[in-house]
Amino acid sequence: MPERRTVALVTLGCARNEVDSEELAGRLAADGWELVEDAADADVAVVNTCGFVEAAKKDSVDALLEANDLKTAASGAGGRTRAVVAVGCMAERYGKELAEALPEADGVLGFDDYADISERLQTILAGGSHIPHTPRDRRRLLPISPAERQGADVALPGHGAVSAPSADPPADLPDGLAPASGPRAPLRRRLGSSPVASVKLASGCDRRCSFCAIPSFRGSFVSRRPSDVLAETRWLAGQGVKEIMLVSENNTSYGKDLGDIRLLETLLPELAAVDGVERIRVSYLQPAELRPGLIDVLTGTEKVAPYFDLSFQHSAPGVLRAMRRFGDTERFLELLRTIRAGAPQAGVRSNFIVGFPGETEADLAELERFLTEARLDAIGVFGYSDEEGTEAATYEDKTDPETVAERLDRVSRLADELTAQRAEERVGETVRVLVESVDEEDGPVGRGEHQAPETDGQVFLTGPGGSSGFSVGQLVEAKVVASEGVDLVAEPFPDVVRGRPRNEEAGT
């Protein structure tokens, strides 16, 4: 009988990392590893790190140290944890440097190691070592021309195998494991039971924002083929998933390397037609690339949420140019008017950086003007800090840290006030709520179409009957009766199933 091998995946960072963790889980489960939720119950704790900004890096290091504490405790008390391994963006970005700075990690694995993750973990668990990689700019691994990237022999997390398998995928995969359906279709194992799951549209980014290091360790932009995205969505629907969130570093570029920049407009209706899927949500949209046809599909397709996760970053033109970005307050406001003309209740969120090198008080006032007029549902505000390897880190006209902190506090307070006002504006609206939890304390809790998971607030369902009759994964039509900050309180309509009257469901 083979030795029992257990592994726990601890995921930090964005939804893209969550997809990567489920791909790793799929590879490990296919090779006989038993997946457990708690790192304390695992032989190996694999920490999928985030390497985006300093706060995220600190969280990643803290998670690795916490896992190491479990290993230390296990060695003295007969516990289980025997090894701690770092994967993900921080591991890829720093490689050997991270391994030297954090000897508590028994292994630091880059993206090129994902295809052999089982072998790597087995070696580490047996007391062997794996030499960590020396980081390199992953953009240089792919052709400059997007059209030449599809056949490249480069590891792309979330895309599955690097090259086409030599044989069909095994028919005896463990239950709950997605079969590989194409040369870049990943094995995948769900790590939770949420009715929401992310699906990668692409990996990497071709934009050159002066503050962002992501393209250097995630590489250039590569789309997944529509057939693979559809197959994975169908599999997730079979696993009980009701909402699919499409993720990548830049969804508005989807299809450009496949010869059709409008491919997303074609794919979205096909995804919405998958049996069992109730909602499709698209994240990570670039304002400069948001074309009228895509807006029409996002605002006018049944089951596609009219939701716009727009990467504005600022609105003062001088700051945007220094960021290597485009637009200004008036162009952004006009874009929002166009969106709301197609879907008045559309949800819009964005992130902003304050204290960028060269930002003046007038620039900040321009950003505040935009925020005041934009009526955004969710606003993330970050204070600028240098990211090594970025163009902005070389800029001389830096804002001093005290001023950055003051501006961050000032704009954050404004953002809280404005998003609370926007939520209050929604009182009286009808929302379709996907129930994500039902408990005695909060009752049924879910999200409307204008709210993405974890970032944009929730809807608390209330009214006669309390939590009775509700189940996780149910789509409920309700009327908003109150707001609490960015959260909403809504009363379900009595005779609605999945947003349609019961007599329509029955065909009467």
Short mmCIF file of C-alpha atoms in Angstrom, two decimals:
data_model
loop_
_atom_site.label_atom_id
_atom_site.label_comp_id
_atom_site.label_asym_id
_atom_site.label_seq_id
_atom_site.Cartn_x
_atom_site.Cartn_y
_atom_site.Cartn_z
CA MET A 1 0.00 0.00 0.00
CA PRO A 2 1.53 3.38 -1.00
CA GLU A 3 2.57 5.72 1.78
CA ARG A 4 -0.02 8.37 2.63
CA ARG A 5 1.18 11.80 1.51
CA THR A 6 -0.75 14.87 2.58
CA VAL A 7 -0.44 18.46 1.36
CA ALA A 8 -2.15 21.74 2.22
CA LEU A 9 -2.22 24.75 -0.10
CA VAL A 10 -2.29 28.17 1.57
CA THR A 11 -3.24 30.83 -0.98
CA LEU A 12 -2.52 34.54 -0.70
CA GLY A 13 -3.17 37.38 -3.12
CA CYS A 14 -5.61 37.61 -5.99
CA ALA A 15 -8.11 35.33 -7.71
CA ARG A 16 -5.45 34.42 -10.28
CA ASN A 17 -3.43 32.83 -7.49
CA GLU A 18 -6.51 30.89 -6.39
CA VAL A 19 -6.76 29.38 -9.87
CA ASP A 20 -3.06 28.51 -9.79
CA SER A 21 -3.50 26.78 -6.42
CA GLU A 22 -6.34 24.68 -7.79
CA GLU A 23 -4.17 23.70 -10.75
CA LEU A 24 -1.41 22.63 -8.36
CA ALA A 25 -4.02 20.77 -6.32
CA GLY A 26 -5.17 18.99 -9.47
CA ARG A 27 -1.66 17.91 -10.40
CA LEU A 28 -0.98 16.66 -6.86
CA ALA A 29 -4.30 14.83 -6.54
CA ALA A 30 -3.70 13.12 -9.90
CA ASP A 31 -0.40 11.84 -8.53
CA GLY A 32 -1.93 10.44 -5.36
CA TRP A 33 -1.46 13.21 -2.84
CA GLU A 34 -4.20 13.71 -0.29
CA LEU A 35 -5.30 17.34 -0.03
CA VAL A 36 -6.12 18.67 3.43
CA GLU A 37 -7.40 22.09 4.48
CA ASP A 38 -5.29 22.69 7.58
CA ALA A 39 -1.52 23.01 7.19
CA ALA A 40 -1.14 21.43 10.63
CA ASP A 41 -2.58 18.21 9.17
CA ALA A 42 -0.27 18.14 6.15
CA ASP A 43 3.12 16.61 5.53
CA VAL A 44 3.89 19.57 3.29
CA ALA A 45 2.49 23.09 3.57
CA VAL A 46 2.63 24.84 0.18
CA VAL A 47 2.26 28.62 0.45
CA ASN A 48 1.16 30.28 -2.79
CA THR A 49 2.68 33.72 -2.28
CA CYS A 50 1.86 37.18 -3.62
CA GLY A 51 4.66 39.45 -4.84
CA PHE A 52 2.75 42.55 -5.92
CA VAL A 53 3.31 45.22 -3.23
CA GLU A 54 5.18 45.38 0.08
CA ALA A 55 2.14 44.62 2.24
CA ALA A 56 1.37 41.51 0.19
CA LYS A 57 4.99 40.36 0.37
CA LYS A 58 4.93 40.77 4.15
CA ASP A 59 1.75 38.69 4.38
CA SER A 60 3.44 36.00 2.30
CA VAL A 61 6.52 35.92 4.52
CA ASP A 62 4.31 35.82 7.63
CA ALA A 63 2.40 32.85 6.18
CA LEU A 64 5.64 30.99 5.48
CA LEU A 65 6.91 31.67 9.00
CA GLU A 66 3.60 30.55 10.48
CA ALA A 67 3.81 27.30 8.53
CA ASN A 68 7.39 26.88 9.74
CA ASP A 69 6.15 27.24 13.32
CA LEU A 70 3.87 24.26 12.66
CA LYS A 71 6.87 22.29 11.39
CA THR A 72 8.91 23.22 14.46
CA ALA A 73 6.08 22.28 16.78
CA ALA A 74 5.56 19.01 14.93
CA SER A 75 9.18 18.00 15.33
CA GLY A 76 8.91 18.28 19.10
CA ALA A 77 5.40 17.04 19.70
CA GLY A 78 4.83 14.32 17.14
CA GLY A 79 2.87 16.57 14.80
CA ARG A 80 2.56 16.07 11.08
CA THR A 81 4.06 19.07 9.22
CA ARG A 82 7.51 18.19 7.91
CA ALA A 83 8.18 20.71 5.14
CA VAL A 84 7.25 24.24 4.07
CA VAL A 85 7.42 25.20 0.39
CA ALA A 86 6.96 28.62 -1.26
CA VAL A 87 5.38 28.91 -4.71
CA GLY A 88 3.58 31.74 -6.50
CA CYS A 89 4.51 35.25 -7.55
CA MET A 90 6.91 36.11 -4.73
CA ALA A 91 8.72 32.80 -5.16
CA GLU A 92 8.96 33.35 -8.92
CA ARG A 93 9.99 36.99 -8.60
CA TYR A 94 12.80 36.45 -6.08
CA GLY A 95 13.75 32.76 -6.36
CA LYS A 96 17.23 32.19 -4.98
CA GLU A 97 17.18 35.53 -3.14
CA LEU A 98 14.03 34.53 -1.22
CA ALA A 99 15.50 31.13 -0.39
CA GLU A 100 18.62 32.75 1.07
CA ALA A 101 16.67 35.37 3.01
CA LEU A 102 14.13 32.86 4.35
CA PRO A 103 15.86 29.59 5.23
CA GLU A 104 12.70 28.54 7.08
CA ALA A 105 11.30 27.58 3.67
CA ASP A 106 12.44 24.09 2.68
CA GLY A 107 11.90 24.89 -0.98
CA VAL A 108 11.26 27.88 -3.25
CA LEU A 109 9.64 26.77 -6.50
CA GLY A 110 9.11 28.92 -9.59
CA PHE A 111 6.50 28.59 -12.32
CA ASP A 112 8.76 26.25 -14.30
CA ASP A 113 8.47 23.76 -11.42
CA TYR A 114 4.66 23.54 -11.49
CA ALA A 115 4.53 20.75 -14.08
CA ASP A 116 6.71 18.61 -11.77
CA ILE A 117 5.22 19.77 -8.48
CA SER A 118 4.65 16.25 -7.15
CA GLU A 119 8.24 15.21 -7.79
CA ARG A 120 9.56 18.43 -6.25
CA LEU A 121 7.55 17.99 -3.06
CA GLN A 122 8.47 14.33 -2.76
CA THR A 123 12.16 15.19 -3.06
CA ILE A 124 11.88 17.87 -0.36
CA LEU A 125 9.85 15.60 1.89
CA ALA A 126 12.50 12.89 1.56
CA GLY A 127 15.15 15.31 2.81
CA GLY A 128 16.52 16.30 -0.56
CA SER A 129 16.86 19.82 -1.87
CA HIS A 130 15.81 21.68 -4.96
CA ILE A 131 18.05 24.46 -6.21
CA PRO A 132 15.93 27.63 -6.44
CA HIS A 133 15.93 29.45 -9.73
CA THR A 134 17.67 32.72 -10.51
CA PRO A 135 14.88 35.14 -11.47
CA ARG A 136 14.65 36.40 -15.03
CA ASP A 137 12.32 38.68 -16.94
CA ARG A 138 9.69 36.22 -18.18
CA ARG A 139 8.65 38.59 -20.97
CA ARG A 140 11.86 37.58 -22.75
CA LEU A 141 10.77 33.94 -22.85
CA LEU A 142 7.99 34.64 -25.35
CA PRO A 143 8.05 36.10 -28.88
CA ILE A 144 7.50 39.85 -29.19
CA SER A 145 4.67 39.25 -31.65
CA PRO A 146 1.51 38.11 -29.79
CA ALA A 147 0.47 35.93 -32.74
CA GLU A 148 3.61 33.78 -32.31
CA ARG A 149 3.11 33.03 -28.59
CA GLN A 150 0.48 30.28 -28.64
CA GLY A 151 2.88 27.46 -29.46
CA ALA A 152 5.71 28.63 -27.21
CA ASP A 153 7.18 26.02 -24.87
CA VAL A 154 6.90 28.19 -21.75
CA ALA A 155 5.31 27.41 -18.38
CA LEU A 156 2.10 29.44 -18.01
CA PRO A 157 0.30 28.91 -14.69
CA GLY A 158 -3.40 28.32 -15.26
CA HIS A 159 -2.81 27.10 -18.81
CA GLY A 160 -2.00 23.51 -17.96
CA ALA A 161 0.67 21.54 -19.78
CA VAL A 162 3.48 23.38 -21.54
CA SER A 163 3.15 21.16 -24.59
CA ALA A 164 0.50 18.81 -25.91
CA PRO A 165 0.28 15.53 -23.99
CA SER A 166 1.50 12.45 -25.79
CA ALA A 167 -1.65 10.55 -24.92
CA ASP A 168 -5.21 11.16 -23.82
CA PRO A 169 -5.61 12.11 -20.14
CA PRO A 170 -6.18 9.10 -17.87
CA ALA A 171 -9.78 8.00 -17.54
CA ASP A 172 -9.42 7.01 -13.87
CA LEU A 173 -8.71 10.44 -12.39
CA PRO A 174 -9.86 10.88 -8.77
CA ASP A 175 -13.37 12.20 -8.22
CA GLY A 176 -13.61 15.98 -8.37
CA LEU A 177 -10.63 16.40 -10.66
CA ALA A 178 -11.01 18.25 -13.96
CA PRO A 179 -9.71 16.25 -16.94
CA ALA A 180 -7.26 17.90 -19.31
CA SER A 181 -9.25 18.56 -22.50
CA GLY A 182 -6.59 20.14 -24.67
CA PRO A 183 -2.88 20.91 -24.91
CA ARG A 184 -3.14 23.79 -22.45
CA ALA A 185 -6.15 22.69 -20.37
CA PRO A 186 -5.08 22.32 -16.73
CA LEU A 187 -5.90 19.60 -14.31
CA ARG A 188 -7.85 21.30 -11.55
CA ARG A 189 -9.16 20.36 -8.12
CA ARG A 190 -11.45 22.70 -6.23
CA LEU A 191 -10.16 23.73 -2.81
CA GLY A 192 -13.49 24.91 -1.45
CA SER A 193 -17.23 24.64 -1.92
CA SER A 194 -18.08 28.24 -2.79
CA PRO A 195 -20.69 28.69 -5.54
CA VAL A 196 -18.21 31.10 -7.16
CA ALA A 197 -15.05 30.12 -9.05
CA SER A 198 -12.53 32.00 -11.13
CA VAL A 199 -11.44 30.92 -14.60
CA LYS A 200 -8.32 32.29 -16.27
CA LEU A 201 -8.80 33.92 -19.65
CA ALA A 202 -5.11 34.64 -20.10
CA SER A 203 -1.83 35.15 -18.32
CA GLY A 204 0.73 37.94 -18.42
CA CYS A 205 0.49 41.53 -19.61
CA ASP A 206 1.87 43.59 -22.49
CA ARG A 207 1.24 46.97 -20.89
CA ARG A 208 4.19 48.86 -19.47
CA CYS A 209 2.77 50.81 -16.54
CA SER A 210 5.71 52.49 -14.88
CA PHE A 211 4.72 51.42 -11.35
CA CYS A 212 4.01 47.73 -12.02
CA ALA A 213 6.44 44.81 -11.90
CA ILE A 214 3.88 42.08 -12.66
CA PRO A 215 4.78 41.61 -16.37
CA SER A 216 8.39 40.93 -15.45
CA PHE A 217 7.52 37.83 -13.42
CA ARG A 218 4.19 36.85 -15.02
CA GLY A 219 5.44 37.36 -18.57
CA SER A 220 3.85 38.65 -21.76
CA PHE A 221 0.17 38.30 -22.55
CA VAL A 222 -1.06 34.87 -23.71
CA SER A 223 -4.75 34.02 -24.18
CA ARG A 224 -6.26 30.67 -23.39
CA ARG A 225 -8.21 29.13 -26.24
CA PRO A 226 -12.00 29.57 -26.02
CA SER A 227 -12.55 25.79 -26.14
CA ASP A 228 -10.45 25.35 -22.98
CA VAL A 229 -12.24 28.18 -21.17
CA LEU A 230 -15.61 26.69 -22.11
CA ALA A 231 -14.59 23.17 -21.09
CA GLU A 232 -13.36 24.34 -17.69
CA THR A 233 -16.55 26.36 -17.16
CA ARG A 234 -18.70 23.32 -17.96
CA TRP A 235 -16.69 21.23 -15.50
CA LEU A 236 -17.06 23.86 -12.77
CA ALA A 237 -20.80 24.03 -13.42
CA GLY A 238 -20.89 20.27 -12.90
CA GLN A 239 -19.16 20.84 -9.55
CA GLY A 240 -22.01 23.11 -8.44
CA VAL A 241 -20.47 26.49 -9.34
CA LYS A 242 -23.08 29.14 -10.15
CA GLU A 243 -20.91 32.19 -10.83
CA ILE A 244 -17.81 32.24 -13.01
CA MET A 245 -15.40 35.15 -12.63
CA LEU A 246 -13.08 35.58 -15.60
CA VAL A 247 -9.63 36.73 -14.51
CA SER A 248 -6.28 37.67 -16.01
CA GLU A 249 -3.91 40.61 -15.82
CA ASN A 250 -5.89 42.32 -18.61
CA ASN A 251 -9.13 40.79 -19.90
CA THR A 252 -9.69 43.52 -22.49
CA SER A 253 -6.69 42.17 -24.46
CA TYR A 254 -8.20 38.70 -24.71
CA GLY A 255 -7.93 37.21 -28.18
CA LYS A 256 -5.35 39.55 -29.67
CA ASP A 257 -2.82 36.73 -29.90
CA LEU A 258 -5.49 34.46 -31.38
CA GLY A 259 -6.19 36.83 -34.26
CA ASP A 260 -9.41 38.33 -32.91
CA ILE A 261 -9.35 41.20 -30.42
CA ARG A 262 -13.16 40.94 -30.20
CA LEU A 263 -13.09 37.29 -29.16
CA LEU A 264 -14.40 38.09 -25.68
CA GLU A 265 -17.59 39.51 -27.17
CA THR A 266 -18.18 36.13 -28.85
CA LEU A 267 -17.12 34.00 -25.88
CA LEU A 268 -19.26 35.66 -23.20
CA PRO A 269 -22.66 34.58 -24.61
CA GLU A 270 -21.33 31.02 -25.01
CA LEU A 271 -20.21 30.94 -21.38
CA ALA A 272 -23.53 32.37 -20.24
CA ALA A 273 -25.31 29.53 -22.06
CA VAL A 274 -23.50 26.79 -20.09
CA ASP A 275 -26.07 24.72 -18.18
CA GLY A 276 -25.95 25.40 -14.45
CA VAL A 277 -24.12 28.71 -14.67
CA GLU A 278 -26.21 31.62 -13.43
CA ARG A 279 -23.75 34.49 -13.68
CA ILE A 280 -20.62 35.41 -15.61
CA ARG A 281 -18.46 38.22 -14.27
CA VAL A 282 -15.50 39.83 -16.04
CA SER A 283 -12.75 41.45 -13.99
CA TYR A 284 -9.58 43.44 -14.78
CA LEU A 285 -10.65 45.74 -17.60
CA GLN A 286 -8.39 48.45 -19.02
CA PRO A 287 -10.28 51.72 -19.72
CA ALA A 288 -8.06 52.52 -22.73
CA GLU A 289 -9.01 49.19 -24.34
CA LEU A 290 -12.71 49.08 -23.45
CA ARG A 291 -14.43 49.13 -26.85
CA PRO A 292 -18.13 49.88 -27.52
CA GLY A 293 -18.92 46.33 -28.64
CA LEU A 294 -17.61 44.86 -25.39
CA ILE A 295 -19.61 47.38 -23.36
CA ASP A 296 -22.73 46.34 -25.28
CA VAL A 297 -22.14 42.65 -24.49
CA LEU A 298 -21.39 43.33 -20.82
CA THR A 299 -24.50 45.46 -20.39
CA GLY A 300 -26.91 43.54 -22.62
CA THR A 301 -26.26 39.80 -22.33
CA GLU A 302 -28.44 37.67 -20.07
CA LYS A 303 -26.47 36.13 -17.18
CA VAL A 304 -23.45 38.37 -17.88
CA ALA A 305 -23.16 40.78 -14.95
CA PRO A 306 -23.04 44.46 -15.94
CA TYR A 307 -19.92 44.82 -13.82
CA PHE A 308 -16.90 46.94 -14.69
CA ASP A 309 -13.64 46.46 -12.81
CA LEU A 310 -11.83 49.39 -14.41
CA SER A 311 -8.16 50.10 -13.78
CA PHE A 312 -8.23 53.91 -13.65
CA GLN A 313 -5.29 54.37 -11.17
CA HIS A 314 -5.64 58.20 -11.27
CA SER A 315 -7.45 60.86 -13.29
CA ALA A 316 -4.97 63.75 -13.48
CA PRO A 317 -3.49 63.60 -17.01
CA GLY A 318 0.06 64.47 -15.92
CA VAL A 319 0.14 61.68 -13.35
CA LEU A 320 -1.38 59.20 -15.79
CA ARG A 321 1.27 60.00 -18.42
CA ALA A 322 4.01 59.47 -15.83
CA MET A 323 2.37 56.13 -15.10
CA ARG A 324 2.52 55.30 -18.85
CA ARG A 325 -1.27 55.26 -18.93
CA PHE A 326 -3.95 57.15 -20.84
CA GLY A 327 -7.07 59.16 -20.16
CA ASP A 328 -8.22 61.95 -17.87
CA THR A 329 -11.18 62.90 -15.71
CA GLU A 330 -13.52 63.89 -18.54
CA ARG A 331 -12.75 60.83 -20.67
CA PHE A 332 -13.29 58.54 -17.72
CA LEU A 333 -16.58 60.22 -16.80
CA GLU A 334 -17.76 59.91 -20.40
CA LEU A 335 -16.89 56.20 -20.33
CA LEU A 336 -19.00 55.79 -17.19
CA ARG A 337 -21.90 57.63 -18.82
CA THR A 338 -21.71 55.26 -21.79
CA ILE A 339 -21.75 52.23 -19.50
CA ARG A 340 -24.71 53.49 -17.48
CA ALA A 341 -26.63 54.36 -20.62
CA GLY A 342 -26.62 50.64 -21.38
CA ALA A 343 -27.12 49.48 -17.78
CA PRO A 344 -28.16 52.17 -15.27
CA GLN A 345 -27.53 49.83 -12.32
CA ALA A 346 -24.10 48.68 -13.54
CA GLY A 347 -21.50 48.10 -10.87
CA VAL A 348 -18.17 49.89 -11.20
CA ARG A 349 -15.06 49.54 -9.07
CA SER A 350 -11.49 50.80 -9.44
CA ASN A 351 -8.16 51.20 -7.69
CA PHE A 352 -6.13 54.39 -7.36
CA ILE A 353 -2.57 55.28 -6.40
CA VAL A 354 -1.89 58.50 -4.47
CA GLY A 355 1.48 60.09 -3.82
CA PHE A 356 2.90 59.02 -7.19
CA PRO A 357 6.20 60.77 -8.05
CA GLY A 358 5.44 64.28 -9.26
CA GLU A 359 1.83 64.29 -8.01
CA THR A 360 0.86 67.85 -7.01
CA GLU A 361 -1.95 69.12 -4.81
CA ALA A 362 -3.75 70.14 -7.99
CA ASP A 363 -3.42 66.58 -9.30
CA LEU A 364 -4.85 65.22 -6.07
CA ALA A 365 -7.74 67.68 -6.24
CA GLU A 366 -8.42 66.48 -9.80
CA LEU A 367 -8.56 62.90 -8.58
CA GLU A 368 -10.94 63.91 -5.80
CA ARG A 369 -13.15 65.66 -8.36
CA PHE A 370 -13.30 62.52 -10.44
CA LEU A 371 -14.12 60.31 -7.47
CA THR A 372 -16.87 62.69 -6.37
CA GLU A 373 -18.52 62.67 -9.80
CA ALA A 374 -17.90 59.03 -10.77
CA ARG A 375 -20.31 57.31 -8.33
CA LEU A 376 -18.18 54.19 -8.02
CA ASP A 377 -19.45 51.23 -6.02
CA ALA A 378 -16.04 50.20 -4.70
CA ILE A 379 -12.78 52.13 -4.47
CA GLY A 380 -9.36 50.82 -3.50
CA VAL A 381 -6.75 53.43 -2.56
CA PHE A 382 -3.03 52.71 -2.25
CA GLY A 383 -0.14 54.92 -1.27
CA TYR A 384 2.71 54.86 -3.74
CA SER A 385 5.91 53.02 -2.84
CA ASP A 386 8.82 52.07 -5.07
CA GLU A 387 8.71 48.62 -6.61
CA GLU A 388 12.16 47.38 -7.58
CA GLY A 389 12.67 46.90 -11.27
CA THR A 390 10.02 49.42 -12.29
CA GLU A 391 10.51 52.64 -14.21
CA ALA A 392 8.82 54.72 -11.52
CA ALA A 393 11.40 53.59 -8.97
CA THR A 394 13.97 55.58 -10.96
CA TYR A 395 11.93 58.81 -10.96
CA GLU A 396 13.54 61.64 -9.02
CA ASP A 397 10.50 63.74 -8.09
CA LYS A 398 9.39 61.48 -5.24
CA THR A 399 6.67 62.44 -2.79
CA ASP A 400 7.93 62.19 0.77
CA PRO A 401 6.45 59.29 2.79
CA GLU A 402 4.65 61.55 5.27
CA THR A 403 2.81 63.30 2.45
CA VAL A 404 1.97 59.97 0.82
CA ALA A 405 0.50 58.74 4.11
CA GLU A 406 -1.51 61.94 4.56
CA ARG A 407 -2.90 61.75 1.03
CA LEU A 408 -3.70 58.07 1.44
CA ASP A 409 -5.69 58.79 4.60
CA ARG A 410 -7.45 61.78 3.00
CA VAL A 411 -8.52 59.98 -0.18
CA SER A 412 -9.41 56.78 1.69
CA ARG A 413 -11.80 58.70 3.93
CA LEU A 414 -13.35 60.32 0.86
CA ALA A 415 -13.65 56.92 -0.81
CA ASP A 416 -15.44 55.45 2.22
CA GLU A 417 -17.89 58.34 2.24
CA LEU A 418 -18.56 58.17 -1.50
CA THR A 419 -19.04 54.40 -1.68
CA ALA A 420 -21.43 54.55 1.28
CA GLN A 421 -23.39 57.23 -0.59
CA ARG A 422 -23.44 55.08 -3.71
CA ALA A 423 -24.78 52.13 -1.73
CA GLU A 424 -27.49 54.38 -0.28
CA GLU A 425 -28.47 55.37 -3.82
CA ARG A 426 -29.28 51.70 -4.45
CA VAL A 427 -32.04 51.63 -1.84
CA GLY A 428 -35.24 50.84 -3.73
CA GLU A 429 -33.45 48.95 -6.53
CA THR A 430 -34.08 45.32 -7.36
CA VAL A 431 -30.98 43.13 -7.02
CA ARG A 432 -30.29 39.52 -7.94
CA VAL A 433 -28.41 38.04 -5.03
CA LEU A 434 -26.29 34.90 -5.22
CA VAL A 435 -26.47 33.38 -1.73
CA GLU A 436 -22.99 32.45 -0.50
CA SER A 437 -23.63 31.64 3.14
CA VAL A 438 -26.53 30.98 5.49
CA ASP A 439 -25.97 31.08 9.25
CA GLU A 440 -27.87 31.84 12.43
CA GLU A 441 -26.09 35.14 13.15
CA ASP A 442 -26.19 36.88 9.76
CA GLY A 443 -28.87 34.83 8.01
CA PRO A 444 -28.57 34.50 4.22
CA VAL A 445 -25.70 36.59 2.82
CA GLY A 446 -24.71 37.00 -0.81
CA ARG A 447 -23.79 39.46 -3.53
CA GLY A 448 -25.59 41.36 -6.23
CA GLU A 449 -24.45 41.71 -9.81
CA HIS A 450 -22.58 44.92 -8.91
CA GLN A 451 -20.48 43.20 -6.22
CA ALA A 452 -17.46 40.99 -6.89
CA PRO A 453 -16.29 38.43 -4.31
CA GLU A 454 -14.38 39.73 -1.27
CA THR A 455 -13.88 43.30 -2.56
CA ASP A 456 -17.19 45.04 -3.11
CA GLY A 457 -19.47 44.48 -0.16
CA GLN A 458 -22.35 42.07 0.44
CA VAL A 459 -26.14 41.86 0.51
CA PHE A 460 -27.87 40.70 3.69
CA LEU A 461 -31.25 39.15 2.98
CA THR A 462 -33.91 39.87 5.55
CA GLY A 463 -37.66 39.70 6.03
CA PRO A 464 -40.28 37.15 7.10
CA GLY A 465 -38.98 33.61 7.48
CA GLY A 466 -35.42 34.56 8.44
CA SER A 467 -32.92 32.17 6.90
CA SER A 468 -35.40 29.39 6.25
CA GLY A 469 -35.83 28.38 2.64
CA PHE A 470 -32.47 29.74 1.48
CA SER A 471 -29.51 27.66 0.35
CA VAL A 472 -25.97 28.40 -0.76
CA GLY A 473 -25.85 28.83 -4.52
CA GLN A 474 -29.44 30.04 -4.80
CA LEU A 475 -30.10 33.15 -6.88
CA VAL A 476 -32.70 35.38 -5.21
CA GLU A 477 -34.40 38.50 -6.50
CA ALA A 478 -34.83 41.08 -3.75
CA LYS A 479 -35.55 44.75 -3.12
CA VAL A 480 -32.90 46.87 -1.40
CA VAL A 481 -34.38 48.40 1.76
CA ALA A 482 -31.30 49.80 3.51
CA SER A 483 -27.53 50.21 3.28
CA GLU A 484 -24.75 49.80 5.82
CA GLY A 485 -21.55 51.29 4.46
CA VAL A 486 -20.99 49.49 1.15
CA ASP A 487 -23.24 46.61 2.22
CA LEU A 488 -26.94 46.39 1.37
CA VAL A 489 -29.95 44.97 3.19
CA ALA A 490 -32.62 43.52 0.89
CA GLU A 491 -35.98 41.81 1.23
CA PRO A 492 -36.56 38.90 -1.18
CA PHE A 493 -39.68 38.93 -3.31
CA PRO A 494 -41.90 36.07 -2.18
CA ASP A 495 -42.46 34.28 -5.50
CA VAL A 496 -39.13 34.40 -7.28
CA VAL A 497 -36.80 31.60 -8.34
CA ARG A 498 -33.47 32.50 -9.98
CA GLY A 499 -34.70 36.02 -10.67
CA ARG A 500 -37.88 34.99 -12.54
CA PRO A 501 -41.48 34.57 -11.28
CA ARG A 502 -42.36 30.99 -10.43
CA ASN A 503 -45.15 30.89 -13.01
CA GLU A 504 -42.56 31.71 -15.71
CA GLU A 505 -40.36 28.89 -14.45
CA ALA A 506 -43.29 26.55 -14.71
CA GLY A 507 -44.23 27.88 -18.13
CA THR A 508 -47.69 29.01 -17.00
#
